[in-house]
Short mmCIF file of C-alpha atoms in Angstrom, two decimals:
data_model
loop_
_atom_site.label_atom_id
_atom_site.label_comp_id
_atom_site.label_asym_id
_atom_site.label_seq_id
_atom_site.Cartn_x
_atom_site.Cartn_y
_atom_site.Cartn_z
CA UNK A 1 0.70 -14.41 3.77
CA UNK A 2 -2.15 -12.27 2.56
CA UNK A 3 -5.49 -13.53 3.95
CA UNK A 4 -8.88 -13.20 2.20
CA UNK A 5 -12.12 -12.98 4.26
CA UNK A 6 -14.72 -15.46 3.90
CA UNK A 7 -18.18 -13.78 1.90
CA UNK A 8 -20.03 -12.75 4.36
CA UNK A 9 -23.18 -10.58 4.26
CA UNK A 10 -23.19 -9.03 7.75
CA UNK A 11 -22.59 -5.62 6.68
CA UNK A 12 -25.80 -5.77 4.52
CA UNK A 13 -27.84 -7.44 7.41
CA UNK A 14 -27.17 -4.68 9.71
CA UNK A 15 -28.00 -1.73 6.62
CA UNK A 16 -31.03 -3.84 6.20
CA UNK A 17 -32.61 -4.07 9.75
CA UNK A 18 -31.42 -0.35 10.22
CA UNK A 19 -33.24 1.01 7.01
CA UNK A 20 -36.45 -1.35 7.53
CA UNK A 21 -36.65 0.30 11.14
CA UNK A 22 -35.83 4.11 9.70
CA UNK A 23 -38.15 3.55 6.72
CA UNK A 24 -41.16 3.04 9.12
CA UNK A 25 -40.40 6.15 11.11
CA UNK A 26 -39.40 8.68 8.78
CA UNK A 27 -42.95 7.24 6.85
CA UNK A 28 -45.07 8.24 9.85
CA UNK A 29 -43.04 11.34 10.65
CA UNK A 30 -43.63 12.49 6.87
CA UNK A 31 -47.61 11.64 7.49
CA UNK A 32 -47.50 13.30 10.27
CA UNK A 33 -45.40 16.61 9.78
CA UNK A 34 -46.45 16.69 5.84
CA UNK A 35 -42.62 17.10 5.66
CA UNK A 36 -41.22 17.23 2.23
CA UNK A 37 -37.68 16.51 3.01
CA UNK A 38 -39.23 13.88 5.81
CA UNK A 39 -41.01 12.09 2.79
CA UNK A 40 -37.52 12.48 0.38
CA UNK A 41 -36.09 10.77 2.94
CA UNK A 42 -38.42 7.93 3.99
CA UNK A 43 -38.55 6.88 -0.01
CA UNK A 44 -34.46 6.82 0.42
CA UNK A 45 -34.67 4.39 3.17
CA UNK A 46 -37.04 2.33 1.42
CA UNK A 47 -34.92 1.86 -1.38
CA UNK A 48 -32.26 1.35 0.09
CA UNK A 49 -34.33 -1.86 1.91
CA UNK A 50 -34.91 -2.64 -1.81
CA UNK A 51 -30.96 -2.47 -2.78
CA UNK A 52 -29.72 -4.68 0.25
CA UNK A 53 -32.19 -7.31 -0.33
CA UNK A 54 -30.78 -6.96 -4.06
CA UNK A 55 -27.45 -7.73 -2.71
CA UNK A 56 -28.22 -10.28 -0.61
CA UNK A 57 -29.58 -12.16 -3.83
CA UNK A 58 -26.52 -10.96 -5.60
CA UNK A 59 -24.14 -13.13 -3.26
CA UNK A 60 -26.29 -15.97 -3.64
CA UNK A 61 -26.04 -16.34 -6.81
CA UNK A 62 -22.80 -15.32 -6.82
CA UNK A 63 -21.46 -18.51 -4.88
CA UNK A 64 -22.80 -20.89 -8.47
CA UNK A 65 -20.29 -23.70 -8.79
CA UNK A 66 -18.61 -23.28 -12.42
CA UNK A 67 -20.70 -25.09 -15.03
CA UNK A 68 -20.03 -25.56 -19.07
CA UNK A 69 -21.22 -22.62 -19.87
CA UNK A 70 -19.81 -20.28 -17.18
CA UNK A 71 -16.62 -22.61 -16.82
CA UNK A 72 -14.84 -20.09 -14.10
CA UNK A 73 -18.26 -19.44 -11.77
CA UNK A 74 -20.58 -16.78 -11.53
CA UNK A 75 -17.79 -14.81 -8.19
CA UNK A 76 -18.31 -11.47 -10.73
CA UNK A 77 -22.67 -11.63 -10.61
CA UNK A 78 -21.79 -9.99 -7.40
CA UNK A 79 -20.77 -6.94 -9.67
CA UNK A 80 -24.23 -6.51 -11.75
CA UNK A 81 -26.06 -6.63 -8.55
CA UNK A 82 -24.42 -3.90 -7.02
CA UNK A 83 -24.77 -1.89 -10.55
CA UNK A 84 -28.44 -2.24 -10.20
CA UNK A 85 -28.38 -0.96 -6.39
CA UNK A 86 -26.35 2.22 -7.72
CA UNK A 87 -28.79 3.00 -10.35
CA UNK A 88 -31.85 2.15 -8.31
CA UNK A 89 -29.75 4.48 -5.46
CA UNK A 90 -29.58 7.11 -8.25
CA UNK A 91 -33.26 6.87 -10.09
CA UNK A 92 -35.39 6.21 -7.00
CA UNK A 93 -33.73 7.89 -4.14
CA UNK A 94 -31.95 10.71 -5.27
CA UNK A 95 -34.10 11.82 -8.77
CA UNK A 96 -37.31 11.06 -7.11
CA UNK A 97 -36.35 13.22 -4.16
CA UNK A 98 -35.38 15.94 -6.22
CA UNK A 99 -38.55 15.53 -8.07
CA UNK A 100 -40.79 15.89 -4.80
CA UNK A 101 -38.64 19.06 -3.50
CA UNK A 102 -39.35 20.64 -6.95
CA UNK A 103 -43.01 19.85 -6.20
CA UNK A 104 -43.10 21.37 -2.89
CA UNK A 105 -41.40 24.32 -3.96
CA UNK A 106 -44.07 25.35 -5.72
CA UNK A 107 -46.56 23.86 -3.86
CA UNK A 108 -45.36 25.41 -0.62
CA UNK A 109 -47.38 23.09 1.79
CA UNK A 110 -46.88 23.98 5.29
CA UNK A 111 -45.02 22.21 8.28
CA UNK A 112 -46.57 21.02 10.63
CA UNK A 113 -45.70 19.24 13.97
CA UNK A 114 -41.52 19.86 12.84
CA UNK A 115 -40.18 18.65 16.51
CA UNK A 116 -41.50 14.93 15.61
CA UNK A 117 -39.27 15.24 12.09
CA UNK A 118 -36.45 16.52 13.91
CA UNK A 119 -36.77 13.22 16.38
CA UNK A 120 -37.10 10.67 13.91
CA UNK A 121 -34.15 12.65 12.04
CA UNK A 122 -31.94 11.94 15.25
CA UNK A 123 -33.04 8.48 16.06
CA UNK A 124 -32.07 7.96 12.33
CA UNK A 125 -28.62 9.40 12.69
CA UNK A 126 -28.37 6.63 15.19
CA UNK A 127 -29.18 4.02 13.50
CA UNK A 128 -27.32 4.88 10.48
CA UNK A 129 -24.21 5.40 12.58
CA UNK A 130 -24.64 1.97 14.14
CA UNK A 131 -25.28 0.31 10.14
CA UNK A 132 -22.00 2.18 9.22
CA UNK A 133 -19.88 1.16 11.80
CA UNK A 134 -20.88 -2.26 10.82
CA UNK A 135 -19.72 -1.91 7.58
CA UNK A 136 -16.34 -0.01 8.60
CA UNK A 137 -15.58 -3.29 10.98
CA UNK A 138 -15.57 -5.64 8.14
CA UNK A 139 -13.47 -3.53 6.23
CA UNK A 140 -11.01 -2.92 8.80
CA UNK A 141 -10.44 -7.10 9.10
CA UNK A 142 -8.78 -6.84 5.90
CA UNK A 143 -7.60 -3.53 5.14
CA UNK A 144 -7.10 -1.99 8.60
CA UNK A 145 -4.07 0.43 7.53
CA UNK A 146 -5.98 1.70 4.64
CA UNK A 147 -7.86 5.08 4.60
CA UNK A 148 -11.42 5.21 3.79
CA UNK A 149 -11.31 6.79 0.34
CA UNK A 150 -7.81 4.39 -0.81
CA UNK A 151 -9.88 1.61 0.30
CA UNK A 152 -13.27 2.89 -1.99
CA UNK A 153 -11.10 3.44 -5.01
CA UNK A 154 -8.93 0.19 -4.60
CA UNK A 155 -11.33 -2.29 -3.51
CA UNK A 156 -12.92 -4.60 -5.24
CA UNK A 157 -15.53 -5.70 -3.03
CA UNK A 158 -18.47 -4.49 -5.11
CA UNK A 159 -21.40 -5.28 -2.61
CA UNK A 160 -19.60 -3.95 1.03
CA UNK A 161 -18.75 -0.60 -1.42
CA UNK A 162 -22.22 -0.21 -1.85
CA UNK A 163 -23.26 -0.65 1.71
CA UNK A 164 -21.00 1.74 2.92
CA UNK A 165 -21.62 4.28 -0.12
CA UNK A 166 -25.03 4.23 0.82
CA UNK A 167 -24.41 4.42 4.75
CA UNK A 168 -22.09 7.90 3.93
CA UNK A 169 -24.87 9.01 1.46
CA UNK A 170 -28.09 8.97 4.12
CA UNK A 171 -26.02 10.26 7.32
CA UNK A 172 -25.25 13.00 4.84
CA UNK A 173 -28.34 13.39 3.60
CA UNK A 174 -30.04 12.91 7.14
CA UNK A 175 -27.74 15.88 8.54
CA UNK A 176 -29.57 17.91 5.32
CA UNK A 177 -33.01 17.08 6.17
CA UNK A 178 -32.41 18.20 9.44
CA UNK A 179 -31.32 21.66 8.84
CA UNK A 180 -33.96 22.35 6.50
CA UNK A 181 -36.71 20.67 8.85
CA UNK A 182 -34.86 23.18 11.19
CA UNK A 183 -34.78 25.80 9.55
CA UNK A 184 -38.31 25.61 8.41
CA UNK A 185 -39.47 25.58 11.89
CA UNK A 186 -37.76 28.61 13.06
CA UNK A 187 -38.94 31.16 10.36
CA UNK A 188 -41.88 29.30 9.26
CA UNK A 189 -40.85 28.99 5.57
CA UNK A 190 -42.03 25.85 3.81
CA UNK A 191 -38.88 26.89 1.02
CA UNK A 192 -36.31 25.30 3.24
CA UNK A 193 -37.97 21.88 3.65
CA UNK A 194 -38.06 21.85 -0.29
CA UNK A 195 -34.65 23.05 -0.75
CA UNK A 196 -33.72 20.25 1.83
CA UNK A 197 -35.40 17.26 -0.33
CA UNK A 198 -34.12 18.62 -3.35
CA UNK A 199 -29.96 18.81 -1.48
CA UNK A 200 -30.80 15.16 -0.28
CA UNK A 201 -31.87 13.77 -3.78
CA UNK A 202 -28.49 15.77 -5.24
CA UNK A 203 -26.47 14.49 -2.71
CA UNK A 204 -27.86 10.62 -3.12
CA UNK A 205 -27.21 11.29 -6.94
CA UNK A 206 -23.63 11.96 -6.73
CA UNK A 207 -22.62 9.38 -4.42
CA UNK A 208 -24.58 6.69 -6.62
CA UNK A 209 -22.65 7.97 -9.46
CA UNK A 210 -19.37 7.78 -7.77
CA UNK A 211 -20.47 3.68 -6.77
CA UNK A 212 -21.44 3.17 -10.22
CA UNK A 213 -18.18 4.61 -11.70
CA UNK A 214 -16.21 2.21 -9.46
CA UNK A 215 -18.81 -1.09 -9.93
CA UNK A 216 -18.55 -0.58 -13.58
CA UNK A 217 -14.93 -0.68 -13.57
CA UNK A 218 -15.22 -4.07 -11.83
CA UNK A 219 -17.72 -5.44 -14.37
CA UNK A 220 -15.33 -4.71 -17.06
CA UNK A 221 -12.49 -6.75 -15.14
CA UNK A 222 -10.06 -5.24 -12.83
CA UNK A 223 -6.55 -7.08 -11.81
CA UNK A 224 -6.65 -8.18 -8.10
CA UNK A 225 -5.80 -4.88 -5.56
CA UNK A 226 -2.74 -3.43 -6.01
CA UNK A 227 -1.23 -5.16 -2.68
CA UNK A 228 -2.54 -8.38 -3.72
CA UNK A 229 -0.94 -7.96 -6.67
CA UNK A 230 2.29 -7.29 -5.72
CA UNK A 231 2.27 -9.65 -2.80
CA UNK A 232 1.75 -12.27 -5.41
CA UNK A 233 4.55 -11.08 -7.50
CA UNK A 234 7.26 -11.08 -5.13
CA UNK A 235 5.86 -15.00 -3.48
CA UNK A 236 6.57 -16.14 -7.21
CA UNK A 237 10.31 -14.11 -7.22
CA UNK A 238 11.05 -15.56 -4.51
CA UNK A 239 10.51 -19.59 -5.44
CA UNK A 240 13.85 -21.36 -6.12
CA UNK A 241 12.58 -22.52 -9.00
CA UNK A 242 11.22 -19.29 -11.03
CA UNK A 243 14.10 -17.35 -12.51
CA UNK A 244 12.64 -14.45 -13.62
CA UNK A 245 8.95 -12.91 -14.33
CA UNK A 246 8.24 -12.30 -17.79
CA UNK A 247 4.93 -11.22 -17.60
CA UNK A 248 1.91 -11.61 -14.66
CA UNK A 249 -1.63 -10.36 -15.01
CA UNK A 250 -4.23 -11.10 -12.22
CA UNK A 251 -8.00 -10.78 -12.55
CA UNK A 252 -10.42 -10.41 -10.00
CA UNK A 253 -14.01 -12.89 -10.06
CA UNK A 254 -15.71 -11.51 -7.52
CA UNK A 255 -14.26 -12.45 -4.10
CA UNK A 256 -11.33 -15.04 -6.29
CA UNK A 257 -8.64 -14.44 -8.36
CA UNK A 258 -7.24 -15.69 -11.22
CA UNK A 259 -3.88 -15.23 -12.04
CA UNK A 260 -1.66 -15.97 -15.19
CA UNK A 261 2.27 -16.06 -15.33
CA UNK A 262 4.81 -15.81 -17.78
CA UNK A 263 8.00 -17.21 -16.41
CA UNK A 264 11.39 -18.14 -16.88
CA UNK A 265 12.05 -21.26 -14.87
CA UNK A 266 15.69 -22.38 -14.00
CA UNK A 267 17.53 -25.70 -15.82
CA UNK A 268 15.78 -28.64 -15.38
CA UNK A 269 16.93 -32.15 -16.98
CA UNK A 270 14.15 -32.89 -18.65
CA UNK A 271 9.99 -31.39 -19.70
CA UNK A 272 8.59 -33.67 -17.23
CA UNK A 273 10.79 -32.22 -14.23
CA UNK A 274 10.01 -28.78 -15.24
CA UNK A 275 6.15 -29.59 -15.13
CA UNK A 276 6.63 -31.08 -11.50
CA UNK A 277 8.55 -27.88 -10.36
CA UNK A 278 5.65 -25.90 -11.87
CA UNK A 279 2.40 -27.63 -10.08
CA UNK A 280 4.86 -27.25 -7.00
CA UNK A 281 5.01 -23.73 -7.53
CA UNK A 282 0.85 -23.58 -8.24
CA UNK A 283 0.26 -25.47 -5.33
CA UNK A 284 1.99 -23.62 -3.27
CA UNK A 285 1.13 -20.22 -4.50
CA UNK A 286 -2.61 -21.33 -3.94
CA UNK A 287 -1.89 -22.62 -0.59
CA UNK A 288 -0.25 -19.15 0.74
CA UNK A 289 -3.18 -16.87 -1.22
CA UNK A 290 -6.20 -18.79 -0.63
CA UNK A 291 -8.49 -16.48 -3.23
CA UNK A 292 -6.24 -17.49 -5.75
CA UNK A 293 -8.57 -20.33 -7.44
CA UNK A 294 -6.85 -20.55 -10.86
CA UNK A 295 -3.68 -20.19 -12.10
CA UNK A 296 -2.36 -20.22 -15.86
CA UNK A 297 1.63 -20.86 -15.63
CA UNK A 298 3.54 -20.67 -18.86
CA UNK A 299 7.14 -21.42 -19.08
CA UNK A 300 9.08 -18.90 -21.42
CA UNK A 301 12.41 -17.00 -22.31
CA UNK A 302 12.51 -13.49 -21.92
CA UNK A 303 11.93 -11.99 -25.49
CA UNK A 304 15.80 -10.17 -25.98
CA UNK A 305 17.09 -14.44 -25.59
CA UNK A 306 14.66 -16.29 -28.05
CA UNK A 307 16.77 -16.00 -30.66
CA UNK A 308 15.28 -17.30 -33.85
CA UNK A 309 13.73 -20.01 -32.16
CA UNK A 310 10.10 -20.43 -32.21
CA UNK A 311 8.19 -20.49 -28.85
CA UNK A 312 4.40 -20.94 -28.32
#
């Protein structure tokens, strides 16, 4: 039986109170240090505060009962939530940063006071860490065999790919501040700090576009996972009552599924006992896959037997 995980939004609590705490730091450390890369990085965090409190909304309006005009929910408002995060990720964190290390590189404003950056840089990593190993835990209750990068490209959890996209994007881009702040402090060149906001705001740009490639793919519609899928396939093979699969296509609604079959069914005496054997069959197949909310069962022949009979 595969199991589905209840929504829940503890991954983007623990991103949240971790970049509200790093945003105030890395603010006073940039005030203090006139830090470019310092600065690149306090405006990350402070989006990113932005983007979880974006998905938090997201998932609220995501759990809207169905209603005549949006007959099967609003599961998939999950998915333009987490589209805006990855553009906001892109536009304010990484092209702004980029932006301000461009400025500095001209402007070559000196560093002062570099150990307090460095500090705040650490006590970052920290807290980063900690907000990233929140998100890996509630990926590894359902996918705990699953490598990191199968699991980014497979799931379809839009707002826990975001989290953790962003988590990997600022410990990354906290380990580049840190060399440049470094670096800038041990031969007294202002160039590294710039070239240091300017690697962070690339770095944050990339990553965004790699969520946004894989959000967009779920706005468009994507079948349920690949081990959902065939899970699904072989409960339905293996009913006594289902002959043969003509044709099955799934479709993920944000955390549900829908799911449409094409089957051949075996002999039955009459329409009415074939219509009992197929809510027994929906039933059951919602019963064993819990995110399965709506099924679409059609009883068929496979094409090569139809004959010159006419089927709907």
């Amino acid at each position: 039986m595969t199991e589905m995980k209840e929504e829940s939004p503890k991954a983007i609590f623990y991103a949240l109170a971790a970049n509200l705490g790093i945003a105030v730091f890395k603010f006073a450390a940039a005030t203090f240090t006139q830090s470019g890369s310092m600065f690149a990085e306090a405006i990350h965090s402070t989006a990113d505060c932005g983007n979880q409190l974006l998905l938090l909304f997201g998932l609220r309006e995501a759990r809207k009962p169905p209603s005549p005009l949006h007959p099967m929910g609003a599961g998939r408002e999950i998915n333009f939530y987490s589209l805006l995060v990855a553009l906001l990720l892109f536009f304010v964190g990484g092209a702004f940063s980029v932006y301000e290390g461009i400025h500095r590189l001209f402007a070559r404003e000196p560093l002062s006071h570099a150990y307090v950056a460095l500090a705040v840089l650490g006590v970052s990593v920290v807290l980063e860490t900690l907000s990233l190993m929140g998100a890996v835990r509630e990926i590894r209750k359902t996918h705990p065999d699953k490598s990191m990068w199968r699991w980014f490209r497979e799931t379809r959890e839009s707002d826990l790919l975001v989290v953790a996209g962003e988590d990997i994007a600022a410990l990354a881009g906290l380990a580049i501040a840190f060399v440049a702040v470094l670096l800038t402090m041990i031969t007294g060149n202002p160039m590294f700090d710039a070239l240091g906001s300017i690697g962070v705001g690339l770095l944050l740009m990339v990553i965004a576009w790699l969520v946004a490639r894989e959000v967009k793919s779920m706005i468009v519609g994507e079948s349920a996972g690949p081990d959902v899928r065939r899970a699904i396939e072989a409960h339905l093979l293996a009913r006594a009552e289902i002959r043969s699969i003509i044709n099955m296509i799934t479709l993920q609604w944000g955390r549900d599924v829908v799911v449409a079959v094409q089957a051949e069914m075996i002999d039955y005496p009459s329409g009415r006992a074939m219509v009992d054997a197929i809510n027994i069959v929906e039933a059951d197949l919602q019963a064993t896959f819990p995110q399965v909310r709506w099924v679409f069962f059609e009883p068929d022949v496979p094409r090569d037997q139809r004959g010159g009979a006419s089927y709907t």
